[in-house]
């Protein structure tokens, strides 16, 4: 039996975040798509019994769960020093940069380790991360350059950026993600209406996903809605109300918007998020840089017209399925956003085209496809 061991520790991190969700979705798909005579095990830091149980419940079919002797923080430090606490030789897949990377002979040791780099923000936008995270990411990348057998990235855009930062030769593989398995509407229209009512959704609105972090472009979007002739629809921001010392209310007021027109909706479940996106008149994703374009793929999946920036990862994921707005000339970006939103809200033919193209584009992303490509990656090493 051939065993692929996946580091699932992020699933039980204090804040699992996007990598935690990615880990769960990918591992579940790896189990479901395992080739004949292959199985999937998990690797996790020393934790509480209920945390082990949560992993096993979320990943039915997991062949085993290797529990290291060290807790998460100590394990990360040990792996950074090249001290290994893992089940031994074999295939290891890390959904992030936390992995037992050390010198090894892939052929004679029968060991291979693949890691994942989701973005290059530590180099391009360090202000978006804590100094500790920036330092940790750069240190882990140095070890990956020396010892990883493969480096997975979510888009060709990230692959190109990474190539400018570090020489990884031919070890980079592009394997994207997909919408979560729980990202779906309620089972019937009545349940959807009840949930929409509970969320107090307006009859028409614009939705975006992000924070007031400058890179996300949400401030530019709010500014766009305050321009003369811009749409007067309310804006729902799927994300927190504040970033640092800045809050949505202040930004909206500065843009001349009426109180309450911009509303934050943090902490939504996948089902709630699906309802919010599906009922929006348009999803606007103005981000200036991303590693992967999950929000626009979610919009495509639900048939919501999408407006997005020309950030490389968004162009790559969107194809011809979204209405693209150029980022250059930052001062003019809000005006271009407002114009694009206006086109979607007034041009029925355009909306129909975006929905058709979006539905087709959404089919290009599935966790099963991603998992099969991971299996193939390890088979080729």
Coordinates of C-alpha atoms in Angstrom, one line a residue:
X1 CA 0.0 0.0 0.0
X2 CA 1.3 3.4 -1.0
X3 CA 0.7 6.1 1.6
X4 CA 0.5 9.9 1.0
X5 CA 0.8 11.8 4.2
X6 CA -0.8 15.2 4.4
X7 CA 0.1 17.8 7.0
X8 CA -3.4 18.6 8.4
X9 CA -2.3 20.7 11.4
X10 CA -3.7 24.0 10.1
X11 CA -7.2 22.5 10.4
X12 CA -7.0 22.8 14.2
X13 CA -4.9 26.0 14.4
X14 CA -6.3 28.8 16.6
X15 CA -7.3 30.6 13.4
X16 CA -7.5 28.0 10.6
X17 CA -8.1 30.7 7.9
X18 CA -8.0 30.1 4.2
X19 CA -5.1 27.5 4.4
X20 CA -7.1 25.5 7.0
X21 CA -10.1 25.4 4.7
X22 CA -7.8 24.5 1.7
X23 CA -6.2 21.7 3.8
X24 CA -9.6 20.2 4.6
X25 CA -11.0 20.4 1.1
X26 CA -7.9 19.1 -0.6
X27 CA -7.3 16.2 1.8
X28 CA -10.9 15.1 1.5
X29 CA -10.6 15.1 -2.3
X30 CA -7.3 13.2 -2.0
X31 CA -9.0 10.5 0.0
X32 CA -11.9 10.3 -2.5
X33 CA -9.6 10.2 -5.6
X34 CA -6.9 7.9 -4.2
X35 CA -5.6 5.5 -6.9
X36 CA -5.8 1.7 -6.4
X37 CA -3.6 0.5 -3.5
X38 CA -3.1 4.1 -2.3
X39 CA -4.2 5.7 0.9
X40 CA -4.0 9.0 2.7
X41 CA -2.8 9.6 6.3
X42 CA -2.7 12.9 8.2
X43 CA 0.2 14.4 10.2
X44 CA -0.7 16.7 13.1
X45 CA 1.1 18.3 16.0
X46 CA 0.5 17.2 19.6
X47 CA -3.0 18.4 20.4
X48 CA -6.0 17.6 22.5
X49 CA -8.0 14.4 21.9
X50 CA -11.1 16.4 20.8
X51 CA -9.0 18.1 18.1
X52 CA -7.8 14.7 16.8
X53 CA -11.4 13.6 16.7
X54 CA -12.5 16.8 14.8
X55 CA -9.9 16.1 12.1
X56 CA -11.0 12.4 11.8
X57 CA -14.7 13.5 11.6
X58 CA -14.0 16.1 8.9
X59 CA -11.9 13.6 6.9
X60 CA -13.8 10.3 6.7
X61 CA -11.7 7.6 5.1
X62 CA -8.4 8.9 6.5
X63 CA -6.2 5.8 6.9
X64 CA -4.5 7.1 10.0
X65 CA -3.4 10.2 11.9
X66 CA 0.2 10.5 12.9
X67 CA 0.5 12.6 16.1
X68 CA 3.9 14.2 16.6
X69 CA 5.4 14.5 20.1
X70 CA 5.7 18.3 19.8
X71 CA 2.9 20.9 20.0
X72 CA 2.4 23.2 17.1
X73 CA 4.7 26.0 18.0
X74 CA 7.6 23.7 19.0
X75 CA 7.0 21.5 15.9
X76 CA 7.2 24.5 13.6
X77 CA 10.5 25.5 15.3
X78 CA 11.9 22.0 15.1
X79 CA 11.1 21.7 11.4
X80 CA 12.6 25.1 10.7
X81 CA 15.9 23.8 12.2
X82 CA 15.6 20.6 10.1
X83 CA 14.8 18.4 13.1
X84 CA 12.3 15.9 11.8
X85 CA 9.4 14.4 13.8
X86 CA 7.5 12.6 11.1
X87 CA 6.4 9.0 10.4
X88 CA 9.6 8.3 8.4
X89 CA 10.2 7.9 4.6
X90 CA 7.4 8.2 2.1
X91 CA 5.4 10.9 0.4
X92 CA 4.5 14.0 2.4
X93 CA 2.3 16.8 1.1
X94 CA 2.1 20.1 2.9
X95 CA -0.8 22.4 2.1
X96 CA 1.4 25.3 3.3
X97 CA 5.1 25.9 4.0
X98 CA 5.0 24.1 7.4
X99 CA 6.7 20.8 6.6
X100 CA 9.6 18.6 7.7
X101 CA 12.1 19.9 5.2
X102 CA 15.6 18.6 5.5
X103 CA 18.3 17.2 3.3
X104 CA 17.3 13.8 1.8
X105 CA 18.0 11.6 -1.1
X106 CA 14.7 11.1 -2.9
X107 CA 15.8 7.9 -4.6
X108 CA 17.6 6.1 -1.8
X109 CA 15.7 7.5 1.2
X110 CA 12.3 7.0 -0.6
X111 CA 11.3 10.3 0.8
X112 CA 9.6 13.2 -1.1
X113 CA 8.2 16.4 0.3
X114 CA 6.0 18.9 -1.6
X115 CA 5.0 22.2 -0.1
X116 CA 2.5 24.9 -1.1
X117 CA 3.0 28.6 -1.6
X118 CA -0.4 30.4 -1.8
X119 CA 0.9 33.9 -2.5
X120 CA 4.0 36.1 -2.3
X121 CA 2.6 38.8 0.0
X122 CA 5.6 38.5 2.3
X123 CA 7.7 40.0 -0.4
X124 CA 5.2 42.2 -2.4
X125 CA 2.9 43.5 0.4
X126 CA 4.6 42.8 3.7
X127 CA 2.4 45.4 5.3
X128 CA -0.5 43.1 4.9
X129 CA 1.1 40.6 7.3
X130 CA 2.6 40.7 10.8
X131 CA 6.4 41.0 10.9
X132 CA 6.5 37.6 12.5
X133 CA 4.6 36.0 9.6
X134 CA 6.8 37.8 7.0
X135 CA 10.0 36.5 8.7
X136 CA 8.6 33.0 9.1
X137 CA 7.4 32.8 5.5
X138 CA 10.8 33.9 4.1
X139 CA 12.7 31.5 6.4
X140 CA 10.5 28.6 5.3
X141 CA 10.9 29.5 1.7
X142 CA 14.7 29.3 2.1
X143 CA 14.3 25.8 3.4
X144 CA 11.9 24.9 0.6
X145 CA 14.4 26.1 -2.0
X146 CA 17.0 23.8 -0.5
X147 CA 15.0 20.7 0.3
X148 CA 11.5 20.6 -1.2
X149 CA 11.0 18.2 -4.1
X150 CA 8.1 20.2 -5.4
X151 CA 6.4 23.5 -4.8
X152 CA 2.7 23.8 -5.5
X153 CA 1.3 27.3 -6.3
X154 CA -2.4 28.1 -7.0
X155 CA -1.9 30.1 -10.2
X156 CA 0.6 30.8 -13.0
X157 CA 0.5 34.4 -11.7
X158 CA 2.1 33.2 -8.4
X159 CA 4.5 31.0 -10.2
X160 CA 5.8 34.0 -12.2
X161 CA 6.1 36.2 -9.1
X162 CA 7.9 33.4 -7.2
X163 CA 10.3 32.9 -10.1
X164 CA 11.4 36.6 -9.6
X165 CA 12.0 36.0 -5.9
X166 CA 13.7 32.6 -5.7
X167 CA 15.2 30.1 -8.2
X168 CA 13.2 26.9 -7.9
X169 CA 14.2 25.4 -11.2
X170 CA 11.5 23.0 -12.6
X171 CA 10.0 22.1 -9.3
X172 CA 7.0 24.5 -9.4
X173 CA 3.6 23.0 -10.2
X174 CA 0.4 25.0 -10.7
X175 CA -2.6 23.4 -9.0
X176 CA -5.5 25.6 -8.2
X177 CA -8.3 25.3 -5.7
X178 CA -12.1 25.4 -6.0
X179 CA -15.2 26.5 -4.1
X180 CA -15.8 24.7 -0.8
X181 CA -18.1 21.6 -0.7
X182 CA -20.3 23.5 1.8
X183 CA -20.6 26.5 -0.5
X184 CA -24.1 25.9 -1.8
X185 CA -27.6 27.3 -1.5
X186 CA -30.1 25.8 0.8
X187 CA -32.0 22.8 -0.5
X188 CA -35.1 24.7 -1.6
X189 CA -36.2 28.3 -2.5
X190 CA -38.2 28.6 0.7
X191 CA -35.2 27.9 2.9
X192 CA -33.1 30.4 0.8
X193 CA -35.8 33.1 1.3
X194 CA -35.8 32.4 5.1
X195 CA -32.1 32.7 5.3
X196 CA -32.0 35.9 3.2
X197 CA -34.6 37.4 5.5
X198 CA -32.6 36.3 8.6
X199 CA -29.5 38.0 7.1
X200 CA -31.7 41.1 6.4
X201 CA -30.5 41.4 2.8
X202 CA -31.7 44.3 0.6
X203 CA -33.7 43.5 -2.5
X204 CA -30.8 44.8 -4.6
X205 CA -27.2 45.3 -3.7
X206 CA -23.6 45.1 -4.7
X207 CA -21.3 42.6 -2.9
X208 CA -17.6 42.5 -2.5
X209 CA -15.2 40.3 -0.5
X210 CA -12.3 41.6 1.4
X211 CA -11.0 44.1 4.0
X212 CA -9.9 47.7 4.1
X213 CA -6.3 46.6 3.6
X214 CA -5.1 48.8 0.7
X215 CA -4.2 45.9 -1.5
X216 CA -7.9 44.7 -1.5
X217 CA -9.2 47.7 -3.3
X218 CA -12.3 48.0 -1.2
X219 CA -11.6 51.7 -0.5
X220 CA -11.5 52.4 -4.2
X221 CA -14.8 50.6 -4.6
X222 CA -16.5 52.7 -1.9
X223 CA -15.0 55.8 -3.4
X224 CA -16.5 54.7 -6.8
X225 CA -20.0 54.5 -5.3
X226 CA -19.7 58.2 -4.2
X227 CA -18.9 59.5 -7.6
X228 CA -21.5 61.5 -9.6
X229 CA -23.7 59.2 -11.7
X230 CA -22.6 56.1 -9.9
X231 CA -25.0 53.4 -8.8
X232 CA -27.0 54.2 -5.6
X233 CA -27.3 50.5 -4.6
X234 CA -26.0 49.5 -1.1
X235 CA -22.7 47.7 -0.7
X236 CA -22.2 44.5 1.4
X237 CA -18.6 43.9 2.3
X238 CA -18.1 40.2 3.2
X239 CA -15.4 40.8 5.8
X240 CA -14.6 42.8 8.9
X241 CA -15.7 46.3 9.5
X242 CA -12.3 47.5 10.4
X243 CA -8.6 47.2 9.3
X244 CA -6.2 48.7 11.8
X245 CA -7.5 52.1 12.9
X246 CA -9.7 52.5 9.8
X247 CA -13.4 51.4 9.6
X248 CA -15.9 51.2 6.8
X249 CA -18.2 53.9 8.2
X250 CA -15.4 56.4 8.1
X251 CA -14.4 55.5 4.5
X252 CA -18.0 55.6 3.4
X253 CA -18.5 59.0 5.0
X254 CA -15.3 60.3 3.3
X255 CA -16.8 59.1 0.0
X256 CA -20.0 61.0 0.6
X257 CA -22.2 57.9 1.1
X258 CA -25.2 58.0 3.4
X259 CA -24.9 56.3 6.8
X260 CA -25.7 52.5 6.6
X261 CA -25.2 52.2 2.8
X262 CA -22.0 50.2 3.3
X263 CA -22.4 47.2 5.6
X264 CA -19.9 44.6 6.8
X265 CA -20.9 40.9 7.1
X266 CA -18.1 39.0 8.8
X267 CA -18.2 35.4 10.0
X268 CA -20.7 34.0 7.4
X269 CA -21.1 30.3 7.0
X270 CA -20.6 28.8 3.6
X271 CA -24.3 28.6 3.1
X272 CA -24.9 32.1 4.2
X273 CA -22.1 33.4 1.9
X274 CA -23.7 31.5 -1.0
X275 CA -27.0 33.2 -0.4
X276 CA -25.4 36.7 -0.1
X277 CA -23.4 36.3 -3.4
X278 CA -26.3 34.6 -5.3
X279 CA -28.7 37.4 -4.6
X280 CA -26.3 40.3 -5.4
X281 CA -26.9 42.3 -8.6
X282 CA -23.1 42.2 -9.1
X283 CA -20.0 40.9 -7.3
X284 CA -17.1 43.3 -7.5
X285 CA -13.6 42.1 -6.7
X286 CA -11.3 45.1 -7.0
X287 CA -8.2 43.5 -5.4
X288 CA -4.9 44.8 -6.7
X289 CA -3.1 41.5 -6.1
X290 CA -4.1 37.9 -5.2
X291 CA -2.6 34.5 -5.3
X292 CA -5.9 32.8 -6.3
X293 CA -9.3 34.2 -7.3
X294 CA -11.8 32.3 -5.1
X295 CA -14.4 35.0 -4.7
X296 CA -14.9 35.5 -8.5
X297 CA -15.1 31.7 -8.9
X298 CA -17.8 31.6 -6.3
X299 CA -19.6 34.3 -8.2
X300 CA -19.3 32.3 -11.4
X301 CA -20.5 29.2 -9.6
X302 CA -23.8 30.9 -8.6
X303 CA -24.4 32.8 -11.8
X304 CA -23.7 36.3 -10.3
X305 CA -22.2 38.8 -12.8
X306 CA -18.6 39.6 -11.8
X307 CA -16.5 42.8 -12.1
X308 CA -12.9 42.4 -11.2
X309 CA -9.5 44.0 -11.6
X310 CA -6.8 43.0 -14.1
X311 CA -4.6 41.6 -11.4
X312 CA -2.8 38.6 -13.1
X313 CA -4.4 35.9 -10.9
X314 CA -7.9 37.3 -11.5
X315 CA -7.4 37.5 -15.3
X316 CA -6.1 33.9 -15.2
X317 CA -9.1 32.6 -13.3
X318 CA -11.7 34.7 -14.9
X319 CA -10.9 34.2 -18.6
X320 CA -13.6 36.0 -20.5
X321 CA -16.3 35.4 -17.8
X322 CA -15.9 38.7 -15.9
X323 CA -15.9 42.4 -16.7
X324 CA -12.3 43.5 -16.3
X325 CA -11.2 46.9 -14.9
X326 CA -7.6 48.1 -15.3
X327 CA -5.7 48.9 -12.1
X328 CA -3.2 51.3 -13.6
X329 CA -3.6 55.0 -12.7
X330 CA -4.8 54.6 -9.1
X331 CA -6.5 58.0 -9.1
X332 CA -8.7 56.9 -12.0
X333 CA -9.4 53.4 -10.7
X334 CA -12.7 54.3 -8.8
X335 CA -14.1 56.0 -11.8
X336 CA -13.4 52.9 -14.0
X337 CA -15.0 50.7 -11.3
X338 CA -18.1 52.9 -11.2
X339 CA -18.4 52.7 -15.0
X340 CA -18.1 48.9 -15.1
X341 CA -20.7 48.5 -12.3
X342 CA -23.0 50.8 -14.2
X343 CA -22.7 48.7 -17.3
X344 CA -23.6 45.5 -15.5
X345 CA -26.6 47.1 -13.8
X346 CA -28.0 48.5 -17.0
X347 CA -27.0 46.1 -19.8
X348 CA -29.1 43.0 -19.8
X349 CA -27.3 41.4 -22.7
X350 CA -24.0 41.9 -21.0
X351 CA -25.3 40.3 -17.8
X352 CA -26.6 37.3 -19.8
X353 CA -23.3 36.9 -21.5
X354 CA -21.4 37.1 -18.1
X355 CA -23.7 34.5 -16.6
X356 CA -23.2 32.0 -19.5
X357 CA -19.5 32.4 -19.6
X358 CA -19.2 32.4 -15.8
X359 CA -21.2 29.1 -15.6
X360 CA -18.8 27.5 -18.1
X361 CA -15.7 28.9 -16.4
X362 CA -16.8 27.6 -12.9
X363 CA -16.6 24.1 -14.3
X364 CA -12.8 24.5 -14.8
X365 CA -12.3 24.4 -11.0
X366 CA -12.9 21.3 -8.9
X367 CA -11.3 19.8 -5.8
X368 CA -11.3 16.3 -7.5
X369 CA -9.2 17.7 -10.4
X370 CA -6.8 19.4 -8.0
X371 CA -6.4 16.2 -5.9
X372 CA -5.8 14.1 -9.0
X373 CA -3.1 16.5 -10.1
X374 CA -1.5 16.2 -6.6
X375 CA -1.5 12.4 -6.9
X376 CA 0.1 12.8 -10.3
X377 CA 2.7 15.2 -9.0
X378 CA 3.9 12.7 -6.4
X379 CA 3.8 9.8 -8.9
X380 CA 6.1 11.8 -11.2
X381 CA 8.7 12.7 -8.5

